[in-house]
Coordinates of C-alpha atoms and ligand atoms in Angstrom, one line a residue:
M13 CA 109.9 95.0 54.4
N14 CA 108.0 97.0 57.0
P15 CA 107.7 95.2 60.4
E16 CA 104.2 94.1 61.3
R17 CA 102.7 96.3 64.0
I18 CA 102.0 94.8 67.4
I19 CA 99.2 96.6 69.3
I20 CA 100.4 97.6 72.8
F21 CA 97.5 97.4 75.2
D22 CA 98.4 98.9 78.6
T23 CA 96.6 97.7 81.6
T24 CA 98.6 99.5 84.3
L25 CA 95.5 101.4 85.4
R26 CA 93.3 98.3 85.6
D27 CA 95.1 95.0 86.2
G28 CA 98.1 96.9 87.6
E29 CA 95.9 98.9 89.9
Q30 CA 94.7 95.5 91.3
S31 CA 98.1 95.0 92.9
P32 CA 97.7 95.1 96.7
G33 CA 98.1 98.4 98.4
I34 CA 97.8 100.6 95.3
S35 CA 95.2 103.4 95.6
L36 CA 95.3 106.0 92.9
N37 CA 92.8 108.8 92.8
S38 CA 91.3 110.0 89.6
F39 CA 93.8 112.8 89.1
E40 CA 96.7 110.4 89.5
K41 CA 95.1 108.0 87.1
L42 CA 94.7 110.8 84.6
E43 CA 98.3 111.9 85.0
I44 CA 99.5 108.3 84.3
A45 CA 97.1 108.0 81.3
E46 CA 98.4 111.3 79.9
Q47 CA 102.0 109.9 80.2
L48 CA 100.9 106.6 78.6
A49 CA 99.5 108.6 75.7
R50 CA 102.9 110.4 75.4
L51 CA 104.6 107.0 75.5
G52 CA 102.4 106.1 72.5
V53 CA 100.6 103.0 73.6
D54 CA 97.7 102.0 71.4
V55 CA 95.1 101.2 74.1
I56 CA 94.8 102.3 77.7
E57 CA 92.7 100.0 79.8
A58 CA 91.6 102.8 82.2
G59 CA 89.8 100.7 84.8
F60 CA 86.8 98.6 85.8
P61 CA 84.0 101.2 86.1
V62 CA 81.4 99.1 87.9
S63 CA 83.8 98.2 90.7
S64 CA 83.5 101.6 92.5
P65 CA 82.3 105.2 91.9
G66 CA 86.0 106.3 92.1
D67 CA 87.0 103.9 89.4
F68 CA 84.1 105.1 87.2
E69 CA 85.2 108.7 87.7
G70 CA 88.8 107.9 86.9
V71 CA 87.8 106.1 83.7
Q72 CA 85.5 108.9 82.7
K73 CA 88.2 111.6 83.3
I74 CA 90.6 109.6 81.1
A75 CA 87.9 109.1 78.4
R76 CA 87.2 112.8 78.3
G77 CA 90.7 114.1 78.7
V78 CA 93.1 111.9 76.8
S79 CA 93.2 111.9 73.1
G80 CA 95.1 110.0 70.3
V81 CA 94.6 106.6 72.0
T82 CA 91.9 104.0 72.5
V83 CA 90.4 104.2 76.0
C84 CA 89.1 100.8 77.2
A85 CA 86.9 99.9 80.2
L86 CA 86.5 96.4 81.6
A87 CA 83.2 94.7 82.3
R88 CA 82.2 91.3 83.4
A89 CA 79.7 89.6 81.1
I90 CA 76.9 91.1 83.1
E91 CA 74.5 93.7 81.6
N92 CA 75.0 96.3 84.3
D93 CA 78.8 96.0 84.0
V94 CA 78.7 96.4 80.2
R95 CA 76.3 99.4 80.4
T96 CA 78.3 101.1 83.1
A97 CA 81.6 100.6 81.2
W98 CA 80.0 102.2 78.2
D99 CA 78.7 105.1 80.2
A100 CA 82.2 105.7 81.5
I101 CA 84.0 105.7 78.1
R102 CA 81.3 106.9 75.7
E103 CA 82.9 110.3 75.3
A104 CA 86.4 109.0 74.4
E105 CA 87.8 109.7 71.0
R106 CA 88.1 105.9 70.5
P107 CA 86.1 104.0 73.2
R108 CA 86.5 100.2 73.7
I109 CA 84.4 97.9 75.9
H110 CA 86.3 94.9 77.1
T111 CA 84.0 92.2 78.4
F112 CA 85.0 88.8 79.8
I113 CA 83.8 85.5 81.2
S114 CA 85.7 82.4 82.3
T115 CA 85.9 79.3 80.1
S116 CA 87.9 76.8 82.2
D117 CA 85.9 74.0 83.9
I118 CA 87.6 74.9 87.2
H119 CA 86.1 78.4 87.1
L120 CA 82.8 77.2 85.7
Q121 CA 82.3 74.7 88.5
H122 CA 83.7 76.5 91.5
Q123 CA 83.3 80.2 90.7
L124 CA 80.6 80.8 88.2
R125 CA 78.6 77.7 89.0
K126 CA 77.3 77.6 85.4
S127 CA 77.2 75.0 82.7
R128 CA 79.2 75.4 79.4
E129 CA 75.9 76.0 77.6
E130 CA 75.1 78.8 79.9
V131 CA 78.5 80.4 79.5
V132 CA 78.2 80.3 75.7
E133 CA 74.8 82.0 75.9
I134 CA 76.0 84.7 78.3
A135 CA 79.0 85.5 76.1
R136 CA 76.6 85.7 73.1
R137 CA 74.3 88.1 74.8
M138 CA 76.9 90.3 76.4
V139 CA 79.1 90.7 73.3
A140 CA 76.0 91.5 71.3
L141 CA 75.0 94.1 73.9
A142 CA 78.5 95.7 73.9
A143 CA 78.5 95.7 70.1
S144 CA 75.2 97.5 70.1
L145 CA 76.7 100.3 72.3
G146 CA 80.0 100.8 70.6
D147 CA 81.8 99.3 67.6
D148 CA 85.1 98.5 69.3
V149 CA 84.5 95.4 71.5
E150 CA 87.1 93.1 73.0
F151 CA 86.2 89.7 74.4
S152 CA 88.4 87.8 76.9
A153 CA 88.0 84.1 77.8
M154 CA 89.3 84.2 81.4
D155 CA 91.6 81.3 82.4
A156 CA 91.8 80.4 78.7
T157 CA 95.0 78.4 79.1
R158 CA 93.3 75.9 81.5
S159 CA 90.2 75.6 79.3
D160 CA 89.2 72.7 77.1
P161 CA 90.5 74.0 73.7
D162 CA 87.3 72.8 71.9
F163 CA 85.0 74.6 74.4
L164 CA 87.2 77.7 74.2
A165 CA 86.9 77.7 70.4
A166 CA 83.1 77.4 70.7
V167 CA 83.0 80.5 72.9
L168 CA 85.4 82.5 70.7
R169 CA 83.4 81.7 67.6
V170 CA 80.2 83.1 69.2
A171 CA 82.1 86.2 70.4
I172 CA 83.3 86.9 66.9
D173 CA 79.9 86.2 65.4
E174 CA 78.4 88.8 67.8
G175 CA 80.9 91.5 66.8
A176 CA 84.0 91.3 69.0
R177 CA 86.9 92.8 67.0
T178 CA 89.6 91.7 69.5
I179 CA 89.7 88.3 71.0
N180 CA 91.9 88.0 74.1
I181 CA 93.3 84.6 75.2
P182 CA 94.6 85.2 78.7
D183 CA 96.9 83.1 80.8
T184 CA 95.1 84.3 83.8
V185 CA 97.0 82.2 86.4
G186 CA 100.4 82.4 84.7
Y187 CA 100.4 78.6 84.1
A188 CA 101.5 78.4 80.5
I189 CA 105.0 77.8 79.2
P190 CA 106.1 79.4 75.9
T191 CA 106.2 76.5 73.5
E192 CA 102.9 75.1 74.8
F193 CA 101.3 78.5 74.7
A194 CA 102.3 79.1 71.1
E195 CA 100.8 75.7 70.2
F196 CA 97.7 76.6 72.1
I197 CA 97.3 79.8 70.1
R198 CA 97.9 78.0 66.8
G199 CA 95.3 75.4 67.9
Q200 CA 92.7 78.1 68.3
Y201 CA 93.5 79.6 64.8
E202 CA 92.9 76.1 63.4
R203 CA 89.6 75.6 65.2
V204 CA 88.3 79.1 64.7
P205 CA 89.1 80.4 61.2
G206 CA 87.3 83.7 62.1
L207 CA 90.3 84.6 64.3
N208 CA 92.1 85.5 61.1
D209 CA 89.6 88.4 60.7
V210 CA 90.0 89.9 64.2
V211 CA 92.9 90.9 66.3
V212 CA 94.1 88.1 68.6
S213 CA 95.4 89.4 71.9
V214 CA 97.2 87.8 74.8
H215 CA 97.3 88.8 78.5
C216 CA 99.9 86.8 80.5
H217 CA 100.4 86.8 84.2
N218 CA 103.9 86.3 85.7
D219 CA 103.3 83.6 88.3
L220 CA 106.2 81.5 86.9
G221 CA 108.2 84.5 85.7
L222 CA 107.1 83.7 82.1
A223 CA 104.7 86.4 81.2
V224 CA 106.9 88.2 78.7
A225 CA 108.2 85.0 77.2
N226 CA 104.7 83.7 76.8
S227 CA 103.5 86.9 75.2
L228 CA 106.4 86.8 72.7
A229 CA 105.7 83.1 71.9
A230 CA 102.0 84.0 71.3
V231 CA 103.1 86.9 69.0
E232 CA 105.2 84.4 67.0
A233 CA 102.1 82.2 66.7
G234 CA 100.0 85.0 65.3
A235 CA 98.8 87.2 68.2
R236 CA 98.9 90.9 67.3
Q237 CA 98.0 92.6 70.5
V238 CA 99.9 92.2 73.8
E239 CA 98.4 93.3 77.1
C240 CA 101.0 94.5 79.5
A241 CA 101.6 96.9 82.4
V242 CA 104.3 99.4 83.3
N243 CA 106.9 97.9 85.6
G244 CA 105.1 94.6 85.3
L245 CA 102.4 95.6 87.8
G246 CA 99.3 93.4 88.2
E247 CA 97.5 90.8 90.2
R248 CA 99.8 88.6 92.3
A249 CA 103.2 88.4 90.4
G250 CA 102.0 90.9 87.9
N251 CA 101.4 91.1 84.1
A252 CA 103.9 91.1 81.3
S253 CA 106.0 94.1 81.7
L254 CA 105.4 96.8 79.1
E255 CA 108.9 98.0 78.9
E256 CA 110.3 94.5 78.3
V257 CA 107.8 93.7 75.6
V258 CA 108.4 96.9 73.8
M259 CA 112.2 96.8 74.0
I260 CA 112.2 93.1 72.8
L261 CA 110.1 94.3 69.8
K262 CA 112.5 97.2 69.2
T263 CA 115.8 95.4 69.8
R264 CA 114.9 92.3 67.9
E265 CA 112.6 93.9 65.2
A266 CA 114.7 92.6 62.3
S267 CA 114.6 89.0 63.4
L268 CA 111.0 89.1 64.5
G269 CA 109.7 91.1 61.6
M270 CA 107.5 92.9 64.1
G271 CA 107.6 96.2 66.0
A272 CA 105.5 98.6 68.1
A273 CA 104.8 102.2 67.6
V274 CA 105.9 103.3 71.0
N275 CA 108.2 106.3 71.7
T276 CA 110.7 104.3 73.8
A277 CA 112.4 107.5 75.0
E278 CA 109.4 108.0 77.3
I279 CA 109.8 104.6 79.0
T280 CA 112.0 105.7 81.9
R281 CA 109.8 108.7 82.7
T282 CA 106.7 106.5 82.6
S283 CA 108.2 103.9 84.8
R284 CA 109.3 106.5 87.4
L285 CA 105.9 108.1 87.4
V286 CA 104.1 104.8 87.9
S287 CA 106.5 103.8 90.6
Q288 CA 106.2 107.1 92.4
L289 CA 102.4 107.2 92.3
T290 CA 101.8 103.5 93.1
G291 CA 104.6 103.2 95.7
Y292 CA 105.8 100.0 94.0
E293 CA 109.6 100.3 93.8
V294 CA 111.4 99.1 90.7
P295 CA 114.0 96.4 91.7
P296 CA 117.5 97.7 90.8
N297 CA 118.2 94.7 88.5
K298 CA 114.9 94.9 86.6
A299 CA 115.3 94.7 82.9
V300 CA 115.1 98.0 81.0
V301 CA 114.0 100.3 83.9
G302 CA 116.0 99.0 86.9
K303 CA 118.7 101.4 88.3
N304 CA 121.4 98.9 87.2
A305 CA 120.0 98.0 83.8
F306 CA 122.8 100.0 82.1
A307 CA 125.4 99.9 84.8
H308 CA 128.7 98.1 84.1
E309 CA 130.5 97.0 87.2
S310 CA 133.3 94.6 86.2
G311 CA 136.5 96.1 84.9
I312 CA 136.3 94.0 81.7
H313 CA 132.8 95.2 80.9
Q314 CA 133.7 98.8 81.7
D315 CA 136.8 98.6 79.5
G316 CA 134.7 97.2 76.6
V317 CA 131.9 99.8 76.9
L318 CA 134.4 102.7 77.0
K319 CA 136.0 101.4 73.8
E320 CA 132.7 100.6 72.1
R321 CA 129.3 100.8 73.8
T322 CA 127.9 97.8 71.8
T323 CA 130.4 95.4 73.3
Y324 CA 128.2 94.9 76.3
E325 CA 125.0 96.9 75.5
I326 CA 122.3 95.6 73.2
M327 CA 120.3 98.8 73.6
S328 CA 121.3 102.3 74.6
A329 CA 120.3 104.0 77.8
A330 CA 119.2 107.0 75.6
S331 CA 116.8 104.8 73.7
V332 CA 114.7 104.3 76.8
G333 CA 115.0 107.9 77.9
R334 CA 118.0 107.6 80.3
G335 CA 120.4 109.6 78.2
H336 CA 122.3 112.1 80.3
S337 CA 120.6 115.5 80.0
D338 CA 122.9 118.5 80.3
I339 CA 120.4 120.5 82.3
V340 CA 121.8 121.8 85.5
L341 CA 120.2 124.8 87.1
G342 CA 121.2 126.6 90.3
K343 CA 120.1 129.4 92.5
H344 CA 121.0 132.1 90.0
S345 CA 118.9 130.6 87.2
G346 CA 115.8 132.6 86.4
R347 CA 112.3 131.9 85.2
H348 CA 113.3 131.9 81.6
A349 CA 116.0 129.2 82.2
L350 CA 113.5 127.1 84.1
K351 CA 110.9 127.5 81.4
S352 CA 113.4 126.4 78.6
A353 CA 114.7 123.5 80.8
M354 CA 111.1 122.3 81.3
E355 CA 110.4 122.6 77.5
E356 CA 113.5 120.6 76.8
L357 CA 112.2 117.9 79.2
G358 CA 108.9 117.9 77.2
Y359 CA 106.7 119.9 79.6
N360 CA 104.6 122.8 78.4
L361 CA 103.6 124.5 81.7
S362 CA 100.8 126.9 82.0
E363 CA 101.5 130.3 83.4
D364 CA 100.2 129.2 86.8
E365 CA 102.2 126.0 86.8
L366 CA 105.3 127.8 85.8
N367 CA 104.8 130.3 88.7
Q368 CA 104.3 127.6 91.3
T369 CA 107.2 125.5 90.0
F370 CA 109.5 128.6 89.9
A371 CA 108.7 129.5 93.5
R372 CA 109.3 125.9 94.5
F373 CA 112.5 125.7 92.5
K374 CA 113.9 128.8 94.2
K375 CA 113.3 127.4 97.6
V376 CA 115.1 124.1 96.7
A377 CA 117.9 126.0 94.9
D378 CA 118.6 127.9 98.1
K379 CA 119.6 124.6 99.7
K380 CA 120.7 122.4 96.8
K381 CA 123.6 123.6 94.6
H382 CA 122.9 121.7 91.4
I383 CA 119.3 121.0 90.3
T384 CA 119.3 118.4 87.5
A385 CA 116.7 117.2 85.0
V386 CA 115.6 114.4 87.4
D387 CA 115.1 116.9 90.2
L388 CA 113.1 119.2 87.9
E389 CA 110.9 116.4 86.7
A390 CA 110.1 115.3 90.3
L391 CA 109.4 118.9 91.4
V392 CA 107.2 119.8 88.5
S393 CA 105.1 116.7 88.8
E394 CA 104.6 117.4 92.4
E395 CA 103.6 121.0 91.8
V396 CA 101.1 120.1 89.1
R397 CA 99.6 117.4 91.4
T398 CA 99.1 119.7 94.3
L399 CA 97.3 122.4 92.3
S400 CA 93.9 120.9 93.1
D401 CA 94.6 120.3 96.8
I402 CA 92.5 121.9 99.4
Y403 CA 94.8 121.5 102.4
E404 CA 98.2 123.1 102.2
L405 CA 101.0 122.8 104.8
K406 CA 102.0 126.4 105.6
S407 CA 104.4 125.8 108.4
Y408 CA 105.5 123.3 110.9
E409 CA 107.8 122.9 113.9
V410 CA 109.0 119.7 115.5
S411 CA 111.2 119.5 118.5
S412 CA 112.8 116.3 119.3
S413 CA 115.7 115.2 121.5
S414 CA 117.1 112.1 123.1
E415 CA 115.6 113.1 126.5
F416 CA 112.1 114.5 125.9
I417 CA 108.9 113.6 124.2
P418 CA 108.8 115.4 120.8
T419 CA 106.3 118.2 120.4
S420 CA 104.9 119.4 117.1
Q421 CA 102.9 122.3 115.8
V422 CA 101.5 122.8 112.3
I423 CA 99.6 125.4 110.4
I424 CA 97.5 124.1 107.5
E425 CA 95.6 126.4 105.2
K426 CA 92.2 125.4 103.9
E427 CA 90.5 127.8 101.4
G428 CA 92.1 130.8 103.1
E429 CA 91.4 129.6 106.6
R430 CA 94.4 128.8 108.9
L431 CA 94.0 125.6 110.9
M432 CA 96.4 125.1 113.8
G433 CA 97.3 121.7 115.2
K434 CA 99.6 120.4 117.9
S435 CA 100.7 117.2 119.5
F436 CA 103.0 115.5 122.1
S437 CA 103.8 111.9 121.4
G438 CA 106.2 109.0 120.9
G439 CA 108.4 109.7 117.8
S440 CA 109.0 112.9 115.9
M441 CA 107.2 111.6 112.7
E442 CA 104.3 110.3 114.7
S443 CA 104.1 113.7 116.5
I444 CA 103.9 115.7 113.3
F445 CA 101.3 113.4 111.7
M446 CA 99.2 113.7 114.8
A447 CA 99.5 117.5 114.8
I448 CA 98.3 117.4 111.1
D449 CA 95.3 115.2 112.2
D450 CA 94.6 117.7 114.9
A451 CA 94.5 120.6 112.5
V452 CA 92.4 118.8 109.9
G453 CA 90.1 117.2 112.5
T454 CA 90.6 113.6 111.5
K455 CA 92.4 110.5 112.8
G456 CA 94.6 108.8 110.1
K457 CA 96.3 105.5 110.6
L458 CA 99.7 105.3 109.0
K459 CA 99.8 102.1 107.0
D460 CA 103.0 102.5 104.9
Y461 CA 105.9 104.9 105.0
Q462 CA 108.8 105.0 102.4
V463 CA 111.7 107.4 101.9
H464 CA 113.9 107.5 98.8
S465 CA 116.5 109.9 97.5
V466 CA 115.7 111.3 94.1
T467 CA 119.4 111.6 93.1
E468 CA 122.7 111.0 94.7
G469 CA 124.5 113.1 97.3
K470 CA 123.8 114.3 100.8
D471 CA 121.8 117.2 99.5
S472 CA 119.5 115.0 97.4
L473 CA 115.8 115.7 97.4
G474 CA 114.1 113.1 99.6
E475 CA 110.8 111.6 98.3
V476 CA 108.4 110.3 101.0
R477 CA 105.4 108.2 100.3
V478 CA 102.8 107.4 102.9
V479 CA 99.6 105.4 102.9
V480 CA 97.1 106.7 105.5
E481 CA 93.9 104.9 106.4
V482 CA 91.0 107.2 107.1
G483 CA 87.7 105.4 107.9
D484 CA 88.5 102.0 106.5
K485 CA 90.1 103.1 103.2
P486 CA 93.7 103.7 102.3
Y487 CA 94.9 107.0 100.8
A488 CA 98.4 107.6 99.4
G489 CA 100.4 110.8 99.3
T490 CA 103.9 111.6 98.0
A491 CA 106.0 114.7 98.5
L492 CA 109.6 115.9 98.0
S493 CA 111.9 118.1 100.0
I494 CA 115.5 118.4 101.0
D495 CA 114.2 117.9 104.5
V496 CA 112.7 114.5 105.2
I497 CA 110.5 115.8 108.0
E498 CA 109.0 118.4 105.7
A499 CA 108.6 115.8 102.9
S500 CA 106.9 113.4 105.4
A501 CA 104.5 116.1 106.6
K502 CA 103.6 117.2 103.1
A503 CA 103.1 113.6 102.0
Y504 CA 100.7 113.1 104.9
V505 CA 98.8 116.3 104.0
R506 CA 98.6 115.0 100.4
A507 CA 97.1 111.7 101.5
L508 CA 94.5 113.7 103.5
N509 CA 93.8 115.7 100.4
N510 CA 93.0 112.4 98.6
A511 CA 90.8 111.4 101.5
Y512 CA 89.1 114.8 101.3
R513 CA 88.3 114.2 97.6
A514 CA 86.8 110.8 98.4
G515 CA 84.6 112.5 101.1
A516 CA 86.5 110.8 104.0
V517 CA 87.4 114.1 105.7
N518 CA 85.7 117.4 105.7
Ligands
KIV622 O1 93.9 87.9 83.9 C1 92.9 87.9 83.3 O2 92.3 87.0 82.7 C2 92.2 89.2 83.2 C3 91.1 89.4 82.3 C4 90.0 90.3 82.8 C5 91.5 89.8 80.9 O3 92.7 90.2 83.8
ZN623 ZN1 94.8 89.8 84.4

């Protein structure tokens, strides 16, 4: 018997982006959305268009540029939200409006300050409005798990009558526990027979660490859409983690009788990309995507795995895209070798992208003996990201010693013009950042600074991520280099490019 298909609704770019400190520009959102489409999720919740012009632009870019997937936009049950959401997604191949209103008495009394009757009426009007704009409408009853089940049922009935095709029952505050949540969902099926004609969805937060367990319990009780985010990103403790939900469905498909149409071999790449662009590191022991998820430390385990992998592994590293690639390039490798390595990794680079990546590859290969698949992926993503940048770091010099104050000089190119900057100040990093500010003519405040090595070994590429505040808004930038000072300077310049796009620098 074919397994029943569970719809994977990804909310990395909406609820995930609500995690503190994440600031993705519209190009980065598009890059993540393209990867989510490659991963094969069914729905991408691309953002909350009414919340800012930047969010609107990001959602619109995704709607216009990403195909083969439903593109969804969030809207409160407010007319302007619903219309703005529709304007942002109307050009998508498969657009979906997702509108929501709270149904718990706690929210009604303290936040909405509305009566139950008023909430029913608002839900009725806003779902009807959404359904008049597009035919794929999702309705969410926020804080459903703390709502009176009879009142919740009354609201869901109205939403279905007005044309919602997906009904989402969120555990907004992560309060539910699996057995109780499954009962709650069954209770709604009993009260609202119309739920059998629509898709029931769940959206679980992880405040008690139960988001994935609750999602699974709901699926066993009849839900057919799970809302989740890559690396479990989201408000507070996050959402159900996409990779865990998907790998549970794959690994236990036979017992559950349910599966997802996701290309699991893209999971690792997606997780890395999201971590790199959001700056949220994946804990080493995180299920499926953590660095140690497939590492065997104890002698007994190693012995078992060497004899037969399944002794201690319930899924293979290759099934989530962590199989060892044989790709190793070096300084003698040519353009052709690079092109075929990139194709093997799933990248079809344009002529321009290949030229830029090759030039960059040669520079790195001069200093690093072996360039692996992981290095290549990191390099190519960075090259593609910088193609639309206006400021480019052309050269830099920093002098630092134990005795004297560091001095820095930089040359930045902006549309053919060379901008020089210099500084004398406290630390060598501070000094180079100030020299960049001087060249660009701005004053950034460094809010976050992280360094990671991409692979192992002393000659590993270093990846630096900075968050720079310009005006009162944060802008993030990441960059790679064998040299950490160079990576830091480039990351800072990337953040200023993001600030430039948002109009915060000239
Ligand atoms: O947590 C929540 O209830 C939400 C809704 C907007 C679905 O994010
Ligand atoms: Zn949420």
